[in-house]
mmCIF file of C-alpha atoms in Angstrom:
data_model
loop_
_atom_site.group_PDB
_atom_site.id
_atom_site.type_symbol
_atom_site.label_atom_id
_atom_site.label_comp_id
_atom_site.label_asym_id
_atom_site.label_seq_id
_atom_site.Cartn_x
_atom_site.Cartn_y
_atom_site.Cartn_z
ATOM 1 C CA MET B 1 -10.121 24.022 -21.168
ATOM 2 C CA LYS B 2 -11.511 20.532 -20.576
ATOM 3 C CA PRO B 3 -9.725 18.805 -17.650
ATOM 4 C CA THR B 4 -7.715 15.724 -18.583
ATOM 5 C CA ILE B 5 -8.508 12.692 -16.457
ATOM 6 C CA ILE B 6 -5.814 10.298 -15.256
ATOM 7 C CA ARG B 7 -6.281 6.556 -14.853
ATOM 8 C CA ALA B 8 -6.497 5.393 -11.232
ATOM 9 C CA ARG B 9 -3.424 3.197 -11.741
ATOM 10 C CA ASP B 10 -1.405 6.197 -12.943
ATOM 11 C CA ASN B 11 -2.491 8.578 -10.194
ATOM 12 C CA PRO B 12 0.686 9.341 -8.206
ATOM 13 C CA PHE B 13 -1.407 9.367 -5.003
ATOM 14 C CA SER B 14 -3.062 5.971 -5.438
ATOM 15 C CA ALA B 15 -3.292 3.854 -2.281
ATOM 16 C CA GLY B 16 -0.726 1.360 -3.547
ATOM 17 C CA ARG B 17 1.879 4.094 -3.998
ATOM 18 C CA LEU B 18 1.079 5.634 -0.596
ATOM 19 C CA LEU B 19 1.725 2.269 1.066
ATOM 20 C CA LYS B 20 5.331 2.446 -0.089
ATOM 21 C CA VAL B 21 5.826 5.656 1.888
ATOM 22 C CA ARG B 22 6.919 4.517 5.315
ATOM 23 C CA TYR B 23 7.264 6.354 8.612
ATOM 24 C CA GLN B 24 9.623 9.328 8.542
ATOM 25 C CA TRP B 25 11.231 10.575 11.735
ATOM 26 C CA LEU B 26 11.184 14.203 12.608
ATOM 27 C CA PRO B 27 13.298 13.998 14.831
ATOM 28 C CA GLY B 28 13.835 10.610 16.422
ATOM 29 C CA SER B 29 15.187 7.294 15.230
ATOM 30 C CA TRP B 30 14.447 3.605 15.296
ATOM 31 C CA ASP B 31 17.300 2.961 17.722
ATOM 32 C CA GLU B 32 15.890 5.476 20.205
ATOM 33 C CA LEU B 33 12.401 4.031 19.839
ATOM 34 C CA LEU B 34 13.498 0.436 20.402
ATOM 35 C CA VAL B 35 15.490 1.384 23.500
ATOM 36 C CA ARG B 36 12.471 3.181 24.937
ATOM 37 C CA LEU B 37 10.186 0.279 24.009
ATOM 38 C CA THR B 38 12.413 -2.154 25.888
ATOM 39 C CA ALA B 39 12.392 0.140 28.909
ATOM 40 C CA LEU B 40 8.575 0.103 28.796
ATOM 41 C CA ARG B 41 8.621 -3.701 28.633
ATOM 42 C CA HIS B 42 6.940 -3.670 25.244
ATOM 43 C CA ARG B 43 3.658 -2.308 26.643
ATOM 44 C CA ALA B 44 3.114 1.131 25.186
ATOM 45 C CA ALA B 45 0.990 3.442 23.075
ATOM 46 C CA ILE B 46 1.686 5.349 19.870
ATOM 47 C CA VAL B 47 -0.337 8.504 20.253
ATOM 48 C CA GLY B 48 -1.485 11.221 17.871
ATOM 49 C CA PRO B 49 -4.363 12.742 15.898
ATOM 50 C CA GLN B 50 -5.841 11.139 12.794
ATOM 51 C CA GLY B 51 -3.605 10.981 9.760
ATOM 52 C CA HIS B 52 -0.373 11.622 11.689
ATOM 53 C CA GLY B 53 1.296 8.289 10.953
ATOM 54 C CA LYS B 54 0.375 6.139 13.958
ATOM 55 C CA THR B 55 -0.659 3.078 11.945
ATOM 56 C CA THR B 56 2.323 3.406 9.603
ATOM 57 C CA LEU B 57 4.684 3.605 12.567
ATOM 58 C CA LEU B 58 3.091 0.602 14.280
ATOM 59 C CA GLU B 59 3.326 -1.439 11.064
ATOM 60 C CA ASP B 60 6.989 -0.512 10.592
ATOM 61 C CA LEU B 61 7.702 -1.258 14.254
ATOM 62 C CA SER B 62 5.977 -4.655 14.042
ATOM 63 C CA ALA B 63 8.211 -5.608 11.114
ATOM 64 C CA ARG B 64 11.261 -4.810 13.230
ATOM 65 C CA LEU B 65 9.908 -6.808 16.143
ATOM 66 C CA GLU B 66 9.408 -9.822 13.875
ATOM 67 C CA LYS B 67 13.011 -9.508 12.684
ATOM 68 C CA ASN B 68 14.049 -9.493 16.345
ATOM 69 C CA GLY B 69 12.299 -12.800 16.957
ATOM 70 C CA PHE B 70 8.912 -11.742 18.238
ATOM 71 C CA GLN B 71 5.645 -13.056 16.825
ATOM 72 C CA VAL B 72 3.212 -10.223 16.128
ATOM 73 C CA TYR B 73 -0.555 -10.636 16.408
ATOM 74 C CA TRP B 74 -2.657 -7.857 14.897
ATOM 75 C CA LEU B 75 -6.018 -6.454 15.912
ATOM 76 C CA ARG B 76 -7.477 -3.531 13.967
ATOM 77 C CA PHE B 77 -10.439 -1.453 15.070
ATOM 78 C CA ASN B 78 -12.238 1.486 13.516
ATOM 79 C CA ARG B 79 -15.634 3.154 13.651
ATOM 80 C CA GLN B 80 -17.172 0.253 11.726
ATOM 81 C CA ASN B 81 -15.434 -2.467 13.726
ATOM 82 C CA ARG B 82 -15.297 -1.584 17.390
ATOM 83 C CA SER B 83 -15.276 -4.816 19.322
ATOM 84 C CA LEU B 84 -13.939 -8.342 19.599
ATOM 85 C CA SER B 85 -16.460 -11.140 19.167
ATOM 86 C CA GLY B 86 -16.442 -14.207 21.427
ATOM 87 C CA SER B 87 -14.654 -16.348 18.853
ATOM 88 C CA MET B 88 -12.141 -13.582 18.187
ATOM 89 C CA TRP B 89 -11.313 -13.427 21.898
ATOM 90 C CA GLN B 90 -10.688 -17.166 21.804
ATOM 91 C CA ASN B 91 -8.486 -16.864 18.716
ATOM 92 C CA VAL B 92 -6.447 -14.067 20.256
ATOM 93 C CA PHE B 93 -5.656 -15.870 23.463
ATOM 94 C CA ASN B 94 -5.014 -19.202 21.785
ATOM 95 C CA GLU B 95 -2.216 -17.440 19.892
ATOM 96 C CA LEU B 96 -0.574 -15.890 22.947
ATOM 97 C CA HIS B 97 2.749 -17.090 24.257
ATOM 98 C CA GLY B 98 5.881 -15.600 25.705
ATOM 99 C CA LYS B 99 7.151 -14.258 22.372
ATOM 100 C CA THR B 100 3.887 -12.759 21.113
ATOM 101 C CA VAL B 101 3.418 -9.000 20.874
ATOM 102 C CA ILE B 102 -0.177 -7.911 20.326
ATOM 103 C CA CYS B 103 -0.480 -4.857 18.072
ATOM 104 C CA VAL B 104 -3.815 -3.073 18.392
ATOM 105 C CA ASP B 105 -4.574 -0.357 15.850
ATOM 106 C CA GLY B 106 -7.391 1.907 16.998
ATOM 107 C CA ALA B 107 -7.502 0.752 20.609
ATOM 108 C CA GLU B 108 -9.622 3.750 21.634
ATOM 109 C CA GLN B 109 -12.540 2.216 19.683
ATOM 110 C CA LEU B 110 -12.880 -0.574 22.248
ATOM 111 C CA SER B 111 -15.367 -0.233 25.084
ATOM 112 C CA PHE B 112 -14.066 0.293 28.596
ATOM 113 C CA TRP B 113 -14.702 -3.376 29.513
ATOM 114 C CA GLN B 114 -13.207 -4.843 26.355
ATOM 115 C CA TRP B 115 -10.095 -2.679 26.705
ATOM 116 C CA ARG B 116 -9.729 -3.631 30.360
ATOM 117 C CA ARG B 117 -10.117 -7.335 29.548
ATOM 118 C CA LEU B 118 -7.596 -7.132 26.660
ATOM 119 C CA LYS B 119 -5.085 -5.275 28.816
ATOM 120 C CA GLN B 120 -5.417 -7.842 31.596
ATOM 121 C CA ARG B 121 -5.254 -10.935 29.417
ATOM 122 C CA SER B 122 -2.383 -9.558 27.341
ATOM 123 C CA LYS B 123 -0.090 -9.884 30.338
ATOM 124 C CA GLN B 124 0.453 -13.459 29.168
ATOM 125 C CA ALA B 125 2.121 -12.063 26.044
ATOM 126 C CA ALA B 126 5.516 -10.479 25.524
ATOM 127 C CA GLY B 127 3.961 -7.098 24.843
ATOM 128 C CA LEU B 128 0.986 -4.939 23.923
ATOM 129 C CA LEU B 129 1.372 -2.030 21.512
ATOM 130 C CA ILE B 130 -1.517 0.209 20.600
ATOM 131 C CA THR B 131 -2.365 3.296 18.610
ATOM 132 C CA ALA B 132 -4.643 5.864 20.202
ATOM 133 C CA HIS B 133 -5.706 9.430 19.621
ATOM 134 C CA GLN B 134 -5.141 10.388 23.245
ATOM 135 C CA ALA B 135 -2.499 9.481 25.786
ATOM 136 C CA GLY B 136 -3.395 7.548 28.923
ATOM 137 C CA MET B 137 -4.340 4.007 27.882
ATOM 138 C CA LEU B 138 -0.725 2.806 28.175
ATOM 139 C CA PRO B 139 2.590 4.634 28.666
ATOM 140 C CA SER B 140 3.313 6.736 25.590
ATOM 141 C CA LEU B 141 6.045 5.376 23.362
ATOM 142 C CA VAL B 142 5.907 8.274 20.930
ATOM 143 C CA GLN B 143 3.655 11.219 20.034
ATOM 144 C CA CYS B 144 3.275 11.308 16.254
ATOM 145 C CA LYS B 145 3.622 14.747 14.723
ATOM 146 C CA THR B 146 3.456 16.146 11.203
ATOM 147 C CA THR B 147 4.868 19.261 9.568
ATOM 148 C CA PRO B 148 4.365 20.999 6.222
ATOM 149 C CA GLU B 149 7.879 19.878 5.297
ATOM 150 C CA LEU B 150 6.973 16.253 5.974
ATOM 151 C CA LEU B 151 3.963 16.447 3.667
ATOM 152 C CA ALA B 152 6.005 18.261 1.025
ATOM 153 C CA ASN B 153 8.706 15.577 1.186
ATOM 154 C CA ILE B 154 6.143 12.814 0.812
ATOM 155 C CA VAL B 155 4.512 14.578 -2.131
ATOM 156 C CA ALA B 156 7.880 15.139 -3.812
ATOM 157 C CA GLN B 157 8.692 11.459 -3.309
ATOM 158 C CA LEU B 158 5.429 10.388 -4.938
ATOM 159 C CA VAL B 159 5.591 12.816 -7.860
ATOM 160 C CA ASN B 160 9.327 12.254 -8.238
ATOM 161 C CA GLU B 161 10.417 15.864 -8.454
ATOM 162 C CA PRO B 162 10.291 18.797 -6.019
ATOM 163 C CA SER B 163 8.685 22.010 -7.208
ATOM 164 C CA ASP B 164 7.841 25.388 -5.697
ATOM 165 C CA GLN B 165 4.319 25.258 -7.073
ATOM 166 C CA LEU B 166 3.687 21.795 -5.697
ATOM 167 C CA ARG B 167 5.079 22.855 -2.326
ATOM 168 C CA THR B 168 2.642 25.782 -2.275
ATOM 169 C CA ILE B 169 -0.284 23.442 -2.910
ATOM 170 C CA SER B 170 1.069 21.022 -0.326
ATOM 171 C CA ASN B 171 1.389 23.741 2.335
ATOM 172 C CA LYS B 172 -2.162 24.899 1.707
ATOM 173 C CA LEU B 173 -3.495 21.373 2.034
ATOM 174 C CA PHE B 174 -1.524 20.823 5.241
ATOM 175 C CA GLU B 175 -3.155 23.891 6.739
ATOM 176 C CA LYS B 176 -6.594 23.008 5.393
ATOM 177 C CA HIS B 177 -6.479 19.530 6.948
ATOM 178 C CA ASP B 178 -4.862 20.571 10.265
ATOM 179 C CA GLY B 179 -1.807 18.427 9.696
ATOM 180 C CA ASN B 180 -3.769 15.307 8.716
ATOM 181 C CA VAL B 181 -1.344 14.002 6.090
ATOM 182 C CA ARG B 182 -3.636 11.167 5.057
ATOM 183 C CA ASP B 183 -6.517 13.505 4.204
ATOM 184 C CA ALA B 184 -4.168 15.911 2.412
ATOM 185 C CA LEU B 185 -2.847 13.060 0.249
ATOM 186 C CA ARG B 186 -6.380 11.887 -0.458
ATOM 187 C CA GLU B 187 -7.301 15.365 -1.648
ATOM 188 C CA LEU B 188 -4.257 15.354 -3.908
ATOM 189 C CA TYR B 189 -5.558 12.085 -5.351
ATOM 190 C CA ASP B 190 -8.871 13.789 -6.099
ATOM 191 C CA LEU B 191 -7.178 16.843 -7.623
ATOM 192 C CA PHE B 192 -5.352 14.586 -10.069
ATOM 193 C CA ALA B 193 -8.321 12.274 -10.603
ATOM 194 C CA ASP B 194 -10.758 14.964 -11.670
ATOM 195 C CA GLY B 195 -8.239 16.901 -13.725
ATOM 196 C CA THR B 196 -7.899 19.940 -11.445
ATOM 197 C CA MET B 197 -4.201 19.102 -11.338
ATOM 198 C CA ARG B 198 -3.353 17.386 -14.525
ATOM 199 C CA LEU B 199 -0.668 15.767 -16.585
ATOM 200 C CA SER B 200 -0.402 16.604 -20.240
ATOM 201 C CA LYS B 201 2.089 15.101 -22.655
ATOM 202 C CA THR B 202 5.069 17.133 -23.800
ATOM 203 C CA VAL B 203 7.221 16.438 -26.807
ATOM 204 C CA GLY B 204 10.688 15.285 -25.851
ATOM 205 C CA LYS B 205 13.011 12.377 -25.317
ATOM 206 C CA THR B 206 12.944 12.465 -21.541
ATOM 207 C CA GLY B 207 9.341 11.247 -21.338
ATOM 208 C CA LYS B 208 8.592 13.908 -18.733
ATOM 209 C CA GLN B 209 4.985 14.850 -18.295
ATOM 210 C CA GLU B 210 3.885 18.453 -18.008
ATOM 211 C CA MET B 211 1.536 19.272 -15.184
ATOM 212 C CA ALA B 212 -0.779 22.244 -15.151
ATOM 213 C CA MET B 213 -1.821 23.521 -11.727
ATOM 214 C CA PRO B 214 -4.410 26.145 -10.885
ATOM 215 C CA LEU B 215 -2.994 29.125 -9.007
ATOM 216 C CA HIS B 216 -6.087 31.288 -9.179
ATOM 217 C CA SER B 217 -9.550 30.610 -10.494
ATOM 218 C CA GLY B 218 -9.396 30.289 -14.256
ATOM 219 C CA GLU B 219 -5.599 30.605 -14.447
ATOM 220 C CA MET B 220 -3.434 27.629 -15.396
ATOM 221 C CA ARG B 221 0.354 27.475 -15.399
ATOM 222 C CA SER B 222 2.550 24.630 -16.524
ATOM 223 C CA THR B 223 5.225 22.817 -14.527
ATOM 224 C CA GLU B 224 6.992 19.601 -15.422
ATOM 225 C CA PHE B 225 6.517 16.548 -13.234
ATOM 226 C CA PRO B 226 7.942 13.239 -14.403
ATOM 227 C CA LEU B 227 5.933 10.157 -13.438
ATOM 228 C CA ASN B 228 7.543 7.502 -11.224
ATOM 229 C CA MET N 1 17.285 -12.844 -10.787
ATOM 230 C CA LEU N 2 13.716 -13.891 -11.480
ATOM 231 C CA LYS N 3 11.829 -13.329 -14.708
ATOM 232 C CA ILE N 4 8.295 -14.227 -15.742
ATOM 233 C CA GLU N 5 6.734 -13.499 -19.123
ATOM 234 C CA LEU N 6 4.374 -14.826 -21.737
ATOM 235 C CA THR N 7 6.191 -17.012 -24.242
ATOM 236 C CA ASP N 8 4.596 -15.155 -27.155
ATOM 237 C CA GLY N 9 4.949 -11.757 -25.455
ATOM 238 C CA ARG N 10 1.380 -10.804 -26.320
ATOM 239 C CA ARG N 11 -0.089 -8.839 -23.399
ATOM 240 C CA GLN N 12 -3.643 -8.407 -24.685
ATOM 241 C CA ARG N 13 -5.706 -11.480 -23.885
ATOM 242 C CA LYS N 14 -9.315 -12.671 -23.885
ATOM 243 C CA PRO N 15 -11.333 -14.471 -21.195
ATOM 244 C CA GLY N 16 -10.930 -18.234 -21.216
ATOM 245 C CA GLU N 17 -7.661 -18.175 -23.168
ATOM 246 C CA LYS N 18 -4.869 -20.587 -22.276
ATOM 247 C CA ILE N 19 -1.626 -18.679 -21.834
ATOM 248 C CA GLU N 20 1.831 -20.189 -21.895
ATOM 249 C CA VAL N 21 4.208 -18.689 -19.357
ATOM 250 C CA MET N 22 7.980 -18.867 -19.097
ATOM 251 C CA ALA N 23 9.363 -18.653 -15.540
ATOM 252 C CA GLN N 24 13.137 -18.314 -15.227
ATOM 253 C CA TRP N 25 15.358 -17.845 -12.234
ATOM 254 C CA GLN N 26 19.012 -17.635 -11.266
ATOM 255 C CA LEU N 27 19.274 -17.507 -7.498
ATOM 256 C CA ASP N 28 22.273 -16.504 -5.407
ATOM 257 C CA GLU N 29 21.205 -18.786 -2.573
ATOM 258 C CA HIS N 30 18.898 -21.739 -1.999
ATOM 259 C CA ALA N 31 15.172 -20.995 -1.957
ATOM 260 C CA ASP N 32 12.546 -23.051 -0.149
ATOM 261 C CA SER N 33 10.205 -22.536 -3.088
ATOM 262 C CA VAL N 34 9.545 -20.514 -6.206
ATOM 263 C CA GLU N 35 5.933 -19.812 -7.051
ATOM 264 C CA ALA N 36 4.334 -18.542 -10.260
ATOM 265 C CA ARG N 37 0.961 -16.854 -9.872
ATOM 266 C CA LEU N 38 -1.773 -15.443 -12.057
ATOM 267 C CA VAL N 39 -3.289 -12.553 -10.089
ATOM 268 C CA TRP N 40 -5.486 -9.531 -10.402
ATOM 269 C CA SER N 41 -5.250 -6.511 -8.148
ATOM 270 C CA THR N 42 -6.953 -3.164 -7.759
ATOM 271 C CA GLN N 43 -5.229 0.198 -7.565
ATOM 272 C CA GLY N 44 -6.693 3.604 -6.923
ATOM 273 C CA LYS N 45 -8.014 5.720 -4.092
ATOM 274 C CA GLY N 46 -9.185 2.883 -1.849
ATOM 275 C CA THR N 47 -7.561 -0.176 -0.346
ATOM 276 C CA THR N 48 -5.623 -2.409 -2.721
ATOM 277 C CA ASP N 49 -7.246 -5.819 -3.229
ATOM 278 C CA VAL N 50 -5.322 -8.798 -4.564
ATOM 279 C CA GLN N 51 -6.739 -12.117 -5.770
ATOM 280 C CA VAL N 52 -4.516 -15.078 -6.648
ATOM 281 C CA VAL N 53 -6.441 -16.862 -9.386
ATOM 282 C CA GLN N 54 -4.023 -19.695 -10.200
ATOM 283 C CA GLN N 55 -0.598 -20.680 -8.967
ATOM 284 C CA GLU N 56 2.101 -23.254 -9.457
ATOM 285 C CA GLN N 57 4.745 -23.832 -6.812
ATOM 286 C CA PHE N 58 8.159 -25.403 -7.259
ATOM 287 C CA ASP N 59 9.547 -26.745 -3.966
ATOM 288 C CA ASN N 60 13.302 -26.985 -3.329
ATOM 289 C CA PRO N 61 14.135 -25.520 -6.738
ATOM 290 C CA SER N 62 17.583 -25.582 -8.296
ATOM 291 C CA LEU N 63 19.502 -22.336 -8.250
ATOM 292 C CA SER N 64 18.933 -21.919 -11.993
ATOM 293 C CA GLU N 65 15.896 -23.159 -13.892
ATOM 294 C CA ASN N 66 13.544 -22.438 -16.789
ATOM 295 C CA ARG N 67 9.980 -23.644 -16.427
ATOM 296 C CA ARG N 68 7.013 -23.506 -18.795
ATOM 297 C CA ILE N 69 3.557 -23.216 -17.216
ATOM 298 C CA THR N 70 0.087 -23.056 -18.723
ATOM 299 C CA PHE N 71 -2.608 -20.976 -17.057
ATOM 300 C CA THR N 72 -6.203 -20.636 -18.219
ATOM 301 C CA LEU N 73 -7.648 -17.154 -17.898
ATOM 302 C CA PRO N 74 -11.061 -17.061 -16.198
ATOM 303 C CA GLU N 75 -14.133 -15.394 -17.697
ATOM 304 C CA SER N 76 -13.832 -12.357 -15.401
ATOM 305 C CA PRO N 77 -13.094 -9.803 -14.078
ATOM 306 C CA TYR N 78 -12.023 -7.710 -17.056
ATOM 307 C CA SER N 79 -9.126 -5.249 -16.940
ATOM 308 C CA PHE N 80 -10.492 -1.737 -16.494
ATOM 309 C CA SER N 81 -9.508 1.758 -15.419
ATOM 310 C CA GLY N 82 -11.515 4.674 -14.123
ATOM 311 C CA LYS N 83 -10.770 7.735 -12.013
ATOM 312 C CA LEU N 84 -11.094 5.925 -8.696
ATOM 313 C CA ILE N 85 -10.056 2.352 -9.426
ATOM 314 C CA SER N 86 -8.111 0.231 -11.906
ATOM 315 C CA LEU N 87 -8.172 -3.567 -12.079
ATOM 316 C CA ILE N 88 -4.891 -5.020 -13.314
ATOM 317 C CA TRP N 89 -4.052 -8.588 -14.317
ATOM 318 C CA ALA N 90 -0.490 -9.831 -13.913
ATOM 319 C CA LEU N 91 1.826 -12.815 -13.699
ATOM 320 C CA GLU N 92 4.073 -12.899 -10.641
ATOM 321 C CA LEU N 93 7.083 -15.036 -9.779
ATOM 322 C CA ILE N 94 8.201 -15.099 -6.146
ATOM 323 C CA ALA N 95 11.037 -16.869 -4.345
ATOM 324 C CA GLU N 96 10.659 -17.708 -0.665
ATOM 325 C CA PRO N 97 11.855 -16.943 1.881
ATOM 326 C CA THR N 98 13.737 -14.015 0.302
ATOM 327 C CA GLY N 99 10.633 -12.516 -1.339
ATOM 328 C CA GLU N 100 12.597 -11.680 -4.484
ATOM 329 C CA SER N 101 10.056 -11.345 -7.295
ATOM 330 C CA ASP N 102 9.204 -10.350 -10.856
ATOM 331 C CA ARG N 103 5.926 -9.183 -12.379
ATOM 332 C CA PHE N 104 4.491 -9.110 -15.912
ATOM 333 C CA GLU N 105 1.253 -7.198 -16.516
ATOM 334 C CA LEU N 106 -1.339 -8.135 -19.118
ATOM 335 C CA THR N 107 -4.862 -7.068 -19.986
ATOM 336 C CA MET N 108 -7.902 -9.316 -20.221
ATOM 337 C CA SER N 109 -11.239 -8.409 -21.799
ATOM 338 C CA PRO N 110 -13.397 -9.476 -24.770
ATOM 339 C CA SER N 111 -11.404 -7.067 -26.972
ATOM 340 C CA GLY N 112 -8.088 -7.734 -25.229
ATOM 341 C CA GLU N 113 -7.797 -4.075 -24.289
ATOM 342 C CA GLU N 114 -8.299 -2.406 -20.928
ATOM 343 C CA ILE N 115 -11.861 -1.090 -20.540
ATOM 344 C CA GLU N 116 -11.942 2.639 -19.875
ATOM 345 C CA LEU N 117 -14.631 3.893 -17.524
ATOM 346 C CA HIS N 118 -14.834 7.390 -18.971
ATOM 347 C CA SER N 119 -17.367 8.999 -21.316
ATOM 348 C CA SER N 120 -14.908 10.105 -23.959
ATOM 349 C CA GLU N 121 -11.641 8.562 -25.105
ATOM 350 C CA ASP N 122 -10.351 12.073 -25.824
ATOM 351 C CA ASP N 123 -10.644 12.953 -22.139
ATOM 352 C CA PHE N 124 -8.541 10.029 -21.021
ATOM 353 C CA LEU N 125 -4.800 10.456 -20.681
ATOM 354 C CA ARG N 126 -2.748 7.335 -20.657
ATOM 355 C CA GLY N 127 0.155 7.580 -18.257
#
């Protein structure tokens, strides 16, 4: 059977839809986090492996800080962007005042000297929050963790209906990617994009779409998944 | 309540066309501004990009208004969809500072239809 291809805009795992999935506590709560953050004087690290929700948590936290009257200044680093230029340093410190919290995503990408300089100069600000793969750069605010249930809940939210078959796929992807939820969701995008997991139209008033998922090589079985 | 739509309701458009837009709102509280925008955005596996092509802002608007606006569609980019990326044109109406908004999608290309980046139309499932 020829796989049916889905438009990027209709893929339930498109980046735009993933952005609407915010940080989910497992356990923990925002109240607990904010109390701990205050105790750490707003200088702390969100720690965890890749794809475990650090950036999502920092973004959600920054929104809460802004609601509480802080001004948030963002710096984002990755393997392609690992340092602050001279003009960027100037921009950063021109923006600092007593109500500014600097949020640094990917702080471990900075060199020893750049990190040391940022940490020192940020003492002029109200706070410094970072994400890092390892603990030690600043006191740990939270260690981000993932579970198969978390991934399954996110998948069910995106596809709009829980299913035993989808949970099986989700659990396998969680194991395959060592708990990296981002990579598991990206693989689900690919599975839909290339037709390995597909939507086919069913006749009916509900407008539900029927999805066929491979259980074994060459075997297809149908399950209904309504689109969002 | 905010609502934005094309006055003739016709979603399929061609590059360079002038489009007449109706922007309506009934606000529960005062807004600093209401802005109508013509935008395109990308959706798919990678980062979402958004480009505001034209806009018209109404400062200190009344709580309830109807406004007609004319936008001219540019020559590109065309609406398209593939496996990895879709480019979508839309009209947006946004009230500040609440962020309450409405959105009306349209397609723009020489034929008026979205361009499909697949080899066979039979392979392509519309969601």
